Short mmCIF file of C-alpha atoms in Angstrom, two decimals:
data_model
loop_
_atom_site.label_atom_id
_atom_site.label_comp_id
_atom_site.label_asym_id
_atom_site.label_seq_id
_atom_site.Cartn_x
_atom_site.Cartn_y
_atom_site.Cartn_z
CA MET A 1 -24.79 -9.12 -3.28
CA PRO A 2 -21.46 -10.08 -5.10
CA ALA A 3 -18.72 -7.69 -4.31
CA VAL A 4 -17.64 -7.51 -8.01
CA ALA A 5 -19.72 -8.35 -11.24
CA ASP A 6 -17.44 -10.68 -12.50
CA PRO A 7 -15.32 -13.11 -10.01
CA THR A 8 -12.44 -13.52 -12.25
CA THR A 9 -11.51 -9.86 -11.93
CA LEU A 10 -10.59 -10.51 -8.45
CA ALA A 11 -7.61 -12.57 -9.65
CA ALA A 12 -5.92 -9.34 -10.62
CA LEU A 13 -5.24 -8.77 -6.85
CA PRO A 14 -2.12 -10.36 -5.58
CA ILE A 15 -4.08 -12.28 -2.51
CA PHE A 16 -6.27 -14.10 -5.17
CA ARG A 17 -3.77 -14.68 -7.79
CA GLY A 18 -3.98 -18.25 -9.19
CA LEU A 19 -7.25 -19.22 -7.45
CA THR A 20 -9.77 -21.36 -9.40
CA TRP A 21 -13.13 -19.91 -10.74
CA GLU A 22 -14.86 -21.71 -8.00
CA GLN A 23 -12.74 -20.17 -5.30
CA LEU A 24 -13.05 -16.80 -6.70
CA THR A 25 -16.74 -17.36 -6.72
CA TRP A 26 -16.67 -18.36 -3.05
CA PHE A 27 -14.82 -15.31 -1.97
CA ASN A 28 -17.07 -12.93 -4.20
CA ALA A 29 -20.10 -14.13 -2.28
CA ARG A 30 -18.47 -13.44 1.11
CA LEU A 31 -16.72 -10.12 0.49
CA ARG A 32 -18.17 -7.07 0.95
CA ARG A 33 -17.62 -3.72 -0.79
CA GLN A 34 -17.43 -0.33 0.71
CA ALA A 35 -16.64 3.24 -0.76
CA TYR A 36 -14.65 5.88 1.55
CA PRO A 37 -14.27 9.42 0.85
CA ALA A 38 -10.91 11.00 1.25
CA ASN A 39 -9.41 11.38 4.91
CA ALA A 40 -12.02 8.83 6.11
CA ILE A 41 -10.78 6.39 9.05
CA ILE A 42 -10.89 2.74 8.28
CA PHE A 43 -9.85 1.55 11.55
CA THR A 44 -7.98 2.97 14.59
CA VAL A 45 -5.06 1.32 16.65
CA GLU A 46 -6.06 -1.14 19.41
CA GLN A 47 -9.57 -1.57 17.85
CA PRO A 48 -10.74 -5.27 17.91
CA ALA A 49 -9.84 -6.78 14.54
CA GLU A 50 -13.09 -8.33 13.13
CA VAL A 51 -12.50 -8.08 9.18
CA VAL A 52 -9.58 -7.86 6.67
CA TYR A 53 -9.45 -5.38 4.23
CA ILE A 54 -8.24 -5.33 0.50
CA ILE A 55 -7.66 -2.08 -1.48
CA LEU A 56 -9.82 -2.20 -4.85
CA SER A 57 -8.88 1.20 -5.62
CA GLY A 58 -7.42 4.46 -4.00
CA THR A 59 -4.67 5.24 -1.58
CA VAL A 60 -4.47 4.25 2.26
CA ARG A 61 -2.27 5.72 4.99
CA ILE A 62 -1.31 3.27 7.73
CA HIS A 63 -0.02 5.20 10.69
CA VAL A 64 0.56 5.12 14.47
CA GLU A 65 0.16 8.48 16.72
CA GLN A 66 2.95 8.73 19.29
CA ALA A 67 2.69 9.77 22.91
CA THR A 68 4.13 13.08 21.94
CA GLY A 69 1.30 13.68 19.31
CA THR A 70 3.55 12.94 16.18
CA ASP A 71 1.94 10.83 13.80
CA VAL A 72 4.31 8.08 12.19
CA ILE A 73 3.65 6.67 8.78
CA ILE A 74 4.08 2.92 8.83
CA ASP A 75 3.21 2.48 5.14
CA ILE A 76 1.12 3.79 2.25
CA GLY A 77 -0.84 1.35 0.54
CA GLY A 78 -2.26 1.17 -2.94
CA THR A 79 -4.57 -1.29 -5.06
CA GLY A 80 -4.11 -4.85 -4.27
CA ASP A 81 -2.79 -4.09 -0.84
CA ILE A 82 -4.16 -6.33 2.22
CA LEU A 83 -4.81 -4.53 5.53
CA GLY A 84 -5.38 -5.77 8.95
CA GLU A 85 -4.54 -9.49 8.42
CA MET A 86 -1.98 -9.74 11.29
CA ALA A 87 -4.53 -8.70 13.98
CA LEU A 88 -7.12 -11.03 12.53
CA ILE A 89 -4.74 -13.95 12.51
CA GLU A 90 -3.42 -13.15 16.05
CA GLY A 91 -6.67 -12.21 17.57
CA VAL A 92 -5.26 -9.04 18.96
CA GLY A 93 -6.30 -5.30 18.77
CA ARG A 94 -4.95 -3.13 15.60
CA SER A 95 -1.49 -2.35 15.78
CA ALA A 96 -2.05 0.83 13.89
CA SER A 97 -4.61 2.93 12.46
CA ALA A 98 -5.68 3.38 8.75
CA SER A 99 -7.36 6.23 6.83
CA THR A 100 -7.90 7.15 3.25
CA LEU A 101 -5.78 9.85 1.17
CA GLU A 102 -8.43 9.86 -1.21
CA GLU A 103 -11.57 8.53 -2.40
CA SER A 104 -10.91 4.71 -2.14
CA ILE A 105 -13.01 1.44 -2.55
CA LEU A 106 -12.24 -1.33 -0.25
CA LEU A 107 -13.28 -4.90 -0.08
CA TRP A 108 -13.62 -6.56 3.48
CA LEU A 109 -14.00 -10.31 4.60
CA ASP A 110 -15.02 -11.46 8.10
CA ARG A 111 -12.51 -13.27 10.14
CA ALA A 112 -14.50 -16.73 9.97
CA SER A 113 -14.41 -16.80 6.20
CA PHE A 114 -10.57 -15.49 6.23
CA MET A 115 -9.57 -18.28 8.43
CA GLU A 116 -11.59 -20.82 6.66
CA ALA A 117 -9.95 -19.80 3.24
CA LEU A 118 -6.39 -19.98 4.98
CA ARG A 119 -7.32 -23.47 6.23
CA SER A 120 -8.94 -24.88 2.84
CA MET A 121 -7.05 -22.97 0.10
CA PRO A 122 -3.31 -23.55 -0.16
CA ASP A 123 -2.93 -21.06 -3.04
CA PHE A 124 -4.54 -18.53 -0.90
CA THR A 125 -2.47 -19.03 2.07
CA LEU A 126 0.61 -18.86 -0.27
CA ASN A 127 -0.45 -15.72 -1.75
CA LEU A 128 -0.67 -14.32 1.73
CA VAL A 129 2.88 -15.70 2.79
CA ARG A 130 4.25 -14.12 -0.39
CA ILE A 131 2.63 -10.84 0.43
CA LEU A 132 4.02 -10.70 4.01
CA SER A 133 7.53 -11.82 2.73
CA VAL A 134 7.56 -8.84 0.37
CA ARG A 135 6.43 -6.49 3.31
CA LEU A 136 9.24 -7.73 5.44
CA ARG A 137 11.84 -7.31 2.67
CA LEU A 138 10.62 -3.76 2.22
CA ALA A 139 10.74 -3.10 5.95
CA ASN A 140 14.23 -4.51 6.09
CA GLU A 141 15.34 -2.18 3.14
CA ARG A 142 13.82 0.67 4.90
CA ILE A 143 15.70 0.18 8.26
CA GLN A 144 18.89 -0.27 6.16
CA GLY A 145 17.88 3.14 4.23
CA PHE A 146 17.51 4.91 7.64
CA ALA A 147 20.99 3.56 8.64
CA ALA A 148 22.88 4.01 5.50
CA LEU A 149 21.49 6.69 3.44
CA ASP A 150 20.83 10.52 3.80
CA ALA A 151 17.31 11.92 3.15
CA TYR A 152 18.02 12.40 -0.62
CA GLY A 153 18.71 8.56 -0.89
CA ARG A 154 15.73 7.59 1.53
CA VAL A 155 13.21 9.57 -0.72
CA ALA A 156 14.94 8.02 -3.95
CA ARG A 157 14.83 4.51 -2.49
CA THR A 158 11.06 4.98 -1.24
CA LEU A 159 10.00 6.26 -4.76
CA LEU A 160 11.76 3.49 -6.53
CA ALA A 161 10.28 0.84 -4.27
CA TYR A 162 6.72 2.30 -4.95
CA SER A 163 7.38 2.28 -8.59
CA HIS A 164 8.53 -1.45 -8.64
CA ARG A 165 5.56 -2.29 -6.56
CA TYR A 166 2.61 -0.36 -8.04
CA GLY A 167 4.02 1.34 -11.09
CA GLN A 168 2.36 1.40 -14.63
CA ARG A 169 4.36 1.81 -17.73
CA LEU A 170 3.20 4.59 -20.25
CA PRO A 171 3.73 4.56 -23.83
CA GLY A 172 6.50 7.11 -23.62
CA GLY A 173 8.36 4.63 -21.31
CA GLU A 174 8.27 6.54 -17.99
CA MET A 175 6.70 4.62 -14.80
CA VAL A 176 3.73 6.22 -13.15
CA ILE A 177 2.89 5.52 -9.50
CA PRO A 178 -0.90 5.20 -9.70
CA MET A 179 -1.49 6.41 -5.88
CA ARG A 180 -1.73 9.70 -4.35
CA LEU A 181 1.77 10.79 -2.81
CA THR A 182 2.18 14.11 -1.66
CA GLN A 183 5.55 15.72 -0.79
CA SER A 184 4.48 15.76 2.80
CA ASP A 185 3.53 11.86 2.69
CA ILE A 186 6.64 11.10 1.30
CA ALA A 187 8.68 13.29 3.87
CA GLU A 188 6.84 11.56 6.75
CA ARG A 189 7.52 8.19 5.26
CA VAL A 190 11.31 8.70 5.22
CA GLY A 191 11.45 10.67 8.58
CA ALA A 192 12.34 13.99 7.20
CA SER A 193 10.57 17.28 7.87
CA ARG A 194 8.12 18.52 5.54
CA GLU A 195 10.46 21.60 4.41
CA ARG A 196 13.28 18.97 3.77
CA GLY A 197 11.08 16.85 1.83
CA ASN A 198 9.75 19.44 -0.39
CA GLN A 199 13.42 20.58 -0.99
CA ILE A 200 14.28 17.08 -2.10
CA MET A 201 11.29 16.62 -4.67
CA SER A 202 11.87 20.14 -6.18
CA TYR A 203 15.50 18.95 -6.71
CA TYR A 204 14.52 15.86 -8.36
CA LYS A 205 11.65 17.48 -10.43
CA GLN A 206 14.19 20.35 -11.61
CA ARG A 207 16.56 17.55 -12.80
CA GLY A 208 14.01 15.83 -14.71
CA TYR A 209 14.17 12.85 -12.57
CA LEU A 210 10.28 12.72 -11.95
CA SER A 211 7.14 14.95 -12.29
CA VAL A 212 4.00 15.07 -10.32
CA ASP A 213 0.64 15.89 -11.68
CA ARG A 214 -2.22 17.72 -10.12
CA ASN A 215 -3.60 14.60 -8.73
CA TYR A 216 -0.23 13.84 -7.03
CA ARG A 217 0.48 10.96 -9.23
CA ILE A 218 4.53 10.64 -9.55
CA ALA A 219 6.01 9.63 -12.78
CA ILE A 220 9.64 8.48 -12.79
CA HIS A 221 11.55 9.61 -15.89
CA ASP A 222 15.07 8.75 -14.82
CA PRO A 223 15.10 5.90 -12.55
CA GLU A 224 18.96 5.33 -13.09
CA ALA A 225 19.67 8.71 -11.55
CA LEU A 226 17.54 8.15 -8.55
CA ALA A 227 19.13 4.78 -7.93
CA LYS A 228 22.59 6.71 -7.88
CA HIS A 229 21.21 8.45 -4.64
CA CYS A 230 20.66 5.08 -3.10
CA GLU A 231 24.22 3.95 -3.25
#
């Protein structure tokens, strides 16, 4: 069964951007679609890599549990993100675990099809290079943030990064991040305690820089004010 009813809708996802109708149809015949409830495990660290995943909708937490029992968030992924491609290319076990933060739908592609596409479709390969380049740049910015910014700055930089990466502009002008981001998730992402993260988010909400709805979608109202905390 095809993954989606219309193969051309796959072109909205960064990994498939710019591909021909024939190439999209080829992928649609090989992709598999799977729905996950909230807090479901997608894969675990060291698990053999057999497939690559693409988030069609929802929010996924990439994390690693330390020897002390502390769970470190590596990233939080949303619609269009690709998961598990590094282990598939290298032929090694997963370097992190992935689990859903809300109900999510993922597409997955087996290793043979993924490698065939890399070899035969230059645009697909270039898309993957672009995705990895953006990921590396964001990782570098995160390292710089830890070195140069306080917790307020790290939270502001993280929110602005997610807004730039996933944000959807509303008629009123504000930018909404269409993924589930709780205050605890943000605190863990920037290396702050839950209490500190709550304090910072409350500070930003009280000043009208942002708001959070009941589904944990964050709307950025004053990106310039947040950006000043990143200086």
